[in-house]
PDB file of C-alpha atoms in Angstrom:
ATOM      1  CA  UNK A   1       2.807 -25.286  16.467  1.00  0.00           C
ATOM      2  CA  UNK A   2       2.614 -28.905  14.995  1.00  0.00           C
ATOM      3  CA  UNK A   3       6.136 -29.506  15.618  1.00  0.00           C
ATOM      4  CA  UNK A   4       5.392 -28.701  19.079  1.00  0.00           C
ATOM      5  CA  UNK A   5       2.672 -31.257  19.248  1.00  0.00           C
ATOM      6  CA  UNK A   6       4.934 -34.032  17.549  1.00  0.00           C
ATOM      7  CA  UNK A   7       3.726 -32.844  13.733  1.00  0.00           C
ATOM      8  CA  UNK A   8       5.233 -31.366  10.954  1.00  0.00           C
ATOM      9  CA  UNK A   9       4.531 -28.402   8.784  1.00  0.00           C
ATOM     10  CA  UNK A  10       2.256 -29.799   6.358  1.00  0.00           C
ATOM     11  CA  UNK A  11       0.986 -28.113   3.567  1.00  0.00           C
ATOM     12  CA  UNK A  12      -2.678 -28.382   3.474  1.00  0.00           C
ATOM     13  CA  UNK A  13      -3.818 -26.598   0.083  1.00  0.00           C
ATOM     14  CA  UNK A  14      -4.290 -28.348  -3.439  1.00  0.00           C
ATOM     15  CA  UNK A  15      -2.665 -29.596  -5.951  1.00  0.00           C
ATOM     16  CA  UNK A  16      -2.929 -27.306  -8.334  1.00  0.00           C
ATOM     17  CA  UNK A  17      -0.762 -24.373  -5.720  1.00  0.00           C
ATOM     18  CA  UNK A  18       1.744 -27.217  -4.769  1.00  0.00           C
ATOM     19  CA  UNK A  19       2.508 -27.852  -8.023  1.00  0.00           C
ATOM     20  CA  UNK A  20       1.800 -24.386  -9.981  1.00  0.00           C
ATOM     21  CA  UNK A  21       3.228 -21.085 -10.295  1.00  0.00           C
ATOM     22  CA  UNK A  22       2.410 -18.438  -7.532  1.00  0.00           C
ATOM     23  CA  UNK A  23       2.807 -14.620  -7.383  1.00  0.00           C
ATOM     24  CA  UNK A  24       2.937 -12.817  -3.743  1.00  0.00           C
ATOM     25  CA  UNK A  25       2.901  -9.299  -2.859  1.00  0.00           C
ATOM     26  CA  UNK A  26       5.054  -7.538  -0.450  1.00  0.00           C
ATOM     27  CA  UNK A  27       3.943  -5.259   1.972  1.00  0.00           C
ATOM     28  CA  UNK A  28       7.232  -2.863   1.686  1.00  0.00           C
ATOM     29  CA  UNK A  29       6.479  -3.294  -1.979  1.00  0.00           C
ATOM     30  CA  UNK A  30       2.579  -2.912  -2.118  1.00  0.00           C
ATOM     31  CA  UNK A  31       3.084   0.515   0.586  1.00  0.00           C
ATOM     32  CA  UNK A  32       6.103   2.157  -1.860  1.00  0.00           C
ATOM     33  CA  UNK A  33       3.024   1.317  -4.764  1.00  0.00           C
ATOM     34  CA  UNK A  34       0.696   3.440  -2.878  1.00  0.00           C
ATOM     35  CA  UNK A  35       2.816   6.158  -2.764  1.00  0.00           C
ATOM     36  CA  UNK A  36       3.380   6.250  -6.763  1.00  0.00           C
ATOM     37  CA  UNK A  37       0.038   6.134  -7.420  1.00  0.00           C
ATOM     38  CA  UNK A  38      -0.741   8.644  -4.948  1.00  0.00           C
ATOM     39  CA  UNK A  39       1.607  11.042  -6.536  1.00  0.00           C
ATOM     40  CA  UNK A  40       2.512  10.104 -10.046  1.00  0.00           C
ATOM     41  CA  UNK A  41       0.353  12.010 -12.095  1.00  0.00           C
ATOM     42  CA  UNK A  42       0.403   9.526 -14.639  1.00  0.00           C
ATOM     43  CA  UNK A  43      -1.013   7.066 -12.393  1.00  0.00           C
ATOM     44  CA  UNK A  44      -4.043   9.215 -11.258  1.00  0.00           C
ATOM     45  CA  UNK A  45      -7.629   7.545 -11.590  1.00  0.00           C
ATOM     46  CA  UNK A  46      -5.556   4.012 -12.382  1.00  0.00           C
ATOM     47  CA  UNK A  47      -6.188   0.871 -11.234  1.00  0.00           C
ATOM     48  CA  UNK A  48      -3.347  -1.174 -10.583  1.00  0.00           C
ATOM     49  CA  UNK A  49      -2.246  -4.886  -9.454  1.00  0.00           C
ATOM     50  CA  UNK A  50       0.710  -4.908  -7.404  1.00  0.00           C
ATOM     51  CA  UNK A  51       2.789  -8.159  -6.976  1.00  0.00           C
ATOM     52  CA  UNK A  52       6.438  -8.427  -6.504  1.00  0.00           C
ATOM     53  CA  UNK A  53       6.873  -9.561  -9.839  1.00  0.00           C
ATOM     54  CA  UNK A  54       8.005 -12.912 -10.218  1.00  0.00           C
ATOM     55  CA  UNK A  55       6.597 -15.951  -9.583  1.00  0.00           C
ATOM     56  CA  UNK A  56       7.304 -18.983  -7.397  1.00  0.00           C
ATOM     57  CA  UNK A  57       6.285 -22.320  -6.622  1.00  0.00           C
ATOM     58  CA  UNK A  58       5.142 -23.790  -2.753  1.00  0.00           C
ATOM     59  CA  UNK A  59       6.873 -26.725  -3.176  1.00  0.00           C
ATOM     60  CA  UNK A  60       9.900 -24.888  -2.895  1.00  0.00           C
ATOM     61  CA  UNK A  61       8.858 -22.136  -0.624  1.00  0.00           C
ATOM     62  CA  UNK A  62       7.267 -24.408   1.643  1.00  0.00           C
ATOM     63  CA  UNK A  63      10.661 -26.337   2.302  1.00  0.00           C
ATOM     64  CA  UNK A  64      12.181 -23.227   2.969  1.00  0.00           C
ATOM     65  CA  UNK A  65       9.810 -22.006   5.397  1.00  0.00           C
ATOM     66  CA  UNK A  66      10.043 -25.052   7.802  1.00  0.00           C
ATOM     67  CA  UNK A  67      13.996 -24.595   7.345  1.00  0.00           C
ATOM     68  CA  UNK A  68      13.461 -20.688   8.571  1.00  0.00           C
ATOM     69  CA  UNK A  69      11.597 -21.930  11.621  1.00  0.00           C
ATOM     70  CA  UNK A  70      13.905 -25.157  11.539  1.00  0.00           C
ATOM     71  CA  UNK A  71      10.605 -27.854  11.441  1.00  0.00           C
ATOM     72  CA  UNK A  72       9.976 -30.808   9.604  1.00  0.00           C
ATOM     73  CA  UNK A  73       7.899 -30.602   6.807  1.00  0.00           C
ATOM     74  CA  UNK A  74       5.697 -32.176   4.254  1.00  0.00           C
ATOM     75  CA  UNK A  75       4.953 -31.392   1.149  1.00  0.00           C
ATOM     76  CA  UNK A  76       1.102 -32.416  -0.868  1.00  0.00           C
ATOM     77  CA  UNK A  77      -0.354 -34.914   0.816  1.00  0.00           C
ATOM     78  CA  UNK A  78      -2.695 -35.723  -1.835  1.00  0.00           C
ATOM     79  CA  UNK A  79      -6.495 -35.071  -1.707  1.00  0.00           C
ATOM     80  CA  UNK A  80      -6.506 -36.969   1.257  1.00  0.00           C
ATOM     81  CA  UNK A  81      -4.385 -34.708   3.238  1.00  0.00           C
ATOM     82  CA  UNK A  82      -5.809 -31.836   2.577  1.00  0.00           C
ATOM     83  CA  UNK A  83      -7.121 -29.565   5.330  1.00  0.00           C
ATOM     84  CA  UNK A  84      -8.186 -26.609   6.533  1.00  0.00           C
ATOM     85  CA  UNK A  85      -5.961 -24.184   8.874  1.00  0.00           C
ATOM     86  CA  UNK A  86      -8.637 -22.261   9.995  1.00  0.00           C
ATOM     87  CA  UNK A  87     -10.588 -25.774  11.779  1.00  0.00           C
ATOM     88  CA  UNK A  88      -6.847 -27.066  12.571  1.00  0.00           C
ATOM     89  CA  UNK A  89      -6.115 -24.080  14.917  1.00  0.00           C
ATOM     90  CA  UNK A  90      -9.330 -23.814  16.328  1.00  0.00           C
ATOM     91  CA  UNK A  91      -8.838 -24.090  20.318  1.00  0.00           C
ATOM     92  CA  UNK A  92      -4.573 -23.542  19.852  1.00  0.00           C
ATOM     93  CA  UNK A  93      -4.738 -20.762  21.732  1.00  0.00           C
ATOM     94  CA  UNK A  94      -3.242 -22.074  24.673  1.00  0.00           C
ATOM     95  CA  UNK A  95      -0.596 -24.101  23.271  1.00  0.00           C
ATOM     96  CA  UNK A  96       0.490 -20.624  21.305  1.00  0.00           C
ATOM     97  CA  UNK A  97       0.258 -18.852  24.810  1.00  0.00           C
ATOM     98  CA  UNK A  98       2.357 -21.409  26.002  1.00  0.00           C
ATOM     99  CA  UNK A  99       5.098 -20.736  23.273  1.00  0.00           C
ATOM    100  CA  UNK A 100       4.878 -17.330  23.533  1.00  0.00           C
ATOM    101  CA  UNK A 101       5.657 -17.680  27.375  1.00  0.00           C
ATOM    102  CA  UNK A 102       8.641 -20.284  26.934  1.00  0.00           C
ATOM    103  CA  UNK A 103      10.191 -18.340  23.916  1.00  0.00           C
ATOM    104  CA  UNK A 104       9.614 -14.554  25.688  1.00  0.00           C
ATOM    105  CA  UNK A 105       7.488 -13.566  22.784  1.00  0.00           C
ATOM    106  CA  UNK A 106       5.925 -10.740  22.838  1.00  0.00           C
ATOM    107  CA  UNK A 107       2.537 -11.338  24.109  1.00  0.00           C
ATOM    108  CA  UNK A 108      -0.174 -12.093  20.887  1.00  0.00           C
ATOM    109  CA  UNK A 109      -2.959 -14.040  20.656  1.00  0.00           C
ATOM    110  CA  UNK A 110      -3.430 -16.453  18.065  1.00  0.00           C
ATOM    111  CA  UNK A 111      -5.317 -15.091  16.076  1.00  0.00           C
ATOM    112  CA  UNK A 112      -2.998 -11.984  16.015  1.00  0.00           C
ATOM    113  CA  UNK A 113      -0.453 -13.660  14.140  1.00  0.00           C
ATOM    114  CA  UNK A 114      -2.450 -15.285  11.365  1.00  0.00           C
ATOM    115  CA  UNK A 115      -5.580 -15.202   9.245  1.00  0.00           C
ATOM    116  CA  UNK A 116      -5.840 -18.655   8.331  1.00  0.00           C
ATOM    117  CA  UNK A 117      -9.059 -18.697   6.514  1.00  0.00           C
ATOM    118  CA  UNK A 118      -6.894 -16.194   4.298  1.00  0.00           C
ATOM    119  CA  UNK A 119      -4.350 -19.122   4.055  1.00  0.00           C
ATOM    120  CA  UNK A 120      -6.906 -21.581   3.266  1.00  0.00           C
ATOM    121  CA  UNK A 121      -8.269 -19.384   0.536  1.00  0.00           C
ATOM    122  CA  UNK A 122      -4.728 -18.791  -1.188  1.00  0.00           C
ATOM    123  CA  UNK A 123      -3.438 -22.632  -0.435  1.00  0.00           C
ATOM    124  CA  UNK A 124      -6.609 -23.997  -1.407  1.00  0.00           C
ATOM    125  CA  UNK A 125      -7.744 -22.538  -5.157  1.00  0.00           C
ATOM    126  CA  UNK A 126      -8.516 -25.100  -7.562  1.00  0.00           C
ATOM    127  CA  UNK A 127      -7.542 -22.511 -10.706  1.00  0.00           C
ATOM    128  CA  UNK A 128      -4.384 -20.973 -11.820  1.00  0.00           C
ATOM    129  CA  UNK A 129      -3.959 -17.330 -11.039  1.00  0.00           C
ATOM    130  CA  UNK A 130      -1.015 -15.072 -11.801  1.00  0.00           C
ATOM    131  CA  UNK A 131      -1.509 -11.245 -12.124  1.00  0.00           C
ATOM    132  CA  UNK A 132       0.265  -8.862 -14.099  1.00  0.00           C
ATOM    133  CA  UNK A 133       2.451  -5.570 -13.159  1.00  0.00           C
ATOM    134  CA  UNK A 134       2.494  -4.705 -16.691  1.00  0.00           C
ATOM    135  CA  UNK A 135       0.182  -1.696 -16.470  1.00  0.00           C
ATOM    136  CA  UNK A 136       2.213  -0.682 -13.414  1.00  0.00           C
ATOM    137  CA  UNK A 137       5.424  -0.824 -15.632  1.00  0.00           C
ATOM    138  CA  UNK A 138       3.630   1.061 -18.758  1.00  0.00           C
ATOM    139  CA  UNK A 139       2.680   3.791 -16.215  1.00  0.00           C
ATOM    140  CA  UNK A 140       6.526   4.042 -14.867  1.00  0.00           C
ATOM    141  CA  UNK A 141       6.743   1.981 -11.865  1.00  0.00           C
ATOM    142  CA  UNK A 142       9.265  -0.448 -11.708  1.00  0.00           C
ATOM    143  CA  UNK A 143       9.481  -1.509  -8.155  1.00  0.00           C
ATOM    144  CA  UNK A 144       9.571  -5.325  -7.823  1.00  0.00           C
ATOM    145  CA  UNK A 145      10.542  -7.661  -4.609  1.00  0.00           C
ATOM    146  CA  UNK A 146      12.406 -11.299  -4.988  1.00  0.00           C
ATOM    147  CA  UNK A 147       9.754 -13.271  -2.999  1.00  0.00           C
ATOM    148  CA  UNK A 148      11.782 -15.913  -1.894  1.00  0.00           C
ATOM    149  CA  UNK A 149      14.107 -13.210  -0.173  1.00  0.00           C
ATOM    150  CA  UNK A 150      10.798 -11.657   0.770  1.00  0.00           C
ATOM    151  CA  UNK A 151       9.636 -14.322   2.840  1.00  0.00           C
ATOM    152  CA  UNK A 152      12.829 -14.941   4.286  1.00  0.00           C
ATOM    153  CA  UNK A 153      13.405 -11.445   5.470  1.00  0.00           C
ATOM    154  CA  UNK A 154      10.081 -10.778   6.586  1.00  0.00           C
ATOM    155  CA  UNK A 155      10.413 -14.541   8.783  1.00  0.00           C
ATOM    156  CA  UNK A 156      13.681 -13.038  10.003  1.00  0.00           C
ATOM    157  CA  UNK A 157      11.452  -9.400  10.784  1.00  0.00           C
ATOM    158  CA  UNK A 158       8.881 -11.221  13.116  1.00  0.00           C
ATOM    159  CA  UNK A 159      11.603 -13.225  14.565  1.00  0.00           C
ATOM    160  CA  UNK A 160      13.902 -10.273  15.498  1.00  0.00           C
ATOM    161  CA  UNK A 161      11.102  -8.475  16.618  1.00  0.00           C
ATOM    162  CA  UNK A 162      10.078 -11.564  18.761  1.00  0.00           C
ATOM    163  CA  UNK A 163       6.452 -12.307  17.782  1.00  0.00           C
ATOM    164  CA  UNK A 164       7.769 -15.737  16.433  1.00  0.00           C
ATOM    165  CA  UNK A 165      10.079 -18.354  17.690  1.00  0.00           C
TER     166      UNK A 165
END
């Protein structure tokens, strides 16, 4: 949306995510997790974390998502240019109806297609926070997900299945 209204992607969390290590969770990944832990006897009564199991940084991932919807982009803006998504896409519902009309999207509202106080809460933590799958592994599941392939298939998913440009 903000390179249709002459922008760029900009990445409006802190500091501390632009520059840090991330983990992300797959939902192929997370769902196949259920299922062990539904039926793995060894797993029964457990409490897991589920993460794809690697780690990655938004300074790279964030390049690589403008490239996937082929947008400029910009990177930490310092304090200054921080924001939040939630109060930036306030009243965008039009201008998304619009895209979704030019591009033959299938027809989603806005807020369909994002929860961007989610976004603001993951982009915006002032802490470092990593989780573990080692319990996961200990108990016998070894599923894991290459995030940066993640991203990029699921990208290519909503694309193919038209509810992005």
């Amino acid at each position: 949306m903000g390179e249709r209204e002459k922008g760029k992607l900009r990445f409006p969390g802190s500091r501390v995510v632009w520059d840090g290590f991330s983990d992300a969770s797959d939902a192929d990944l997370v769902a196949e997790h259920q299922i062990w832990a539904a039926v793995d006897p060894y797993a029964k009564n457990e409490a897991f974390n589920c993460s794809n199991g690697d780690v990655f940084k938004w300074k790279q991932l964030w390049k690589a998502l403008a490239e996937a919807f082929e947008v400029e982009w910009a990177g930490y803006e310092g304090e200054e240019g921080r924001f939040s998504l939630e109060e930036a896409m306030k009243g965008k519902e039009e201008v998304w109806g619009e895209i979704v009309k030019e591009n033959e999207l299938v027809e989603t509202k806005l807020g369909e297609i994002g929860h961007w106080w989610f976004v603001d809460v993951v982009l915006g933590v002032e802490v470092d926070h990593l989780d573990s799958m080692n319990k996961s592994k200990e108990h016998g599941f070894l599923g894991f997900r290459n995030t940066m392939n993640s991203f990029n298939s699921w990208v290519d998913k909503m694309k193919a299945f038209k509810i992005v440009p």
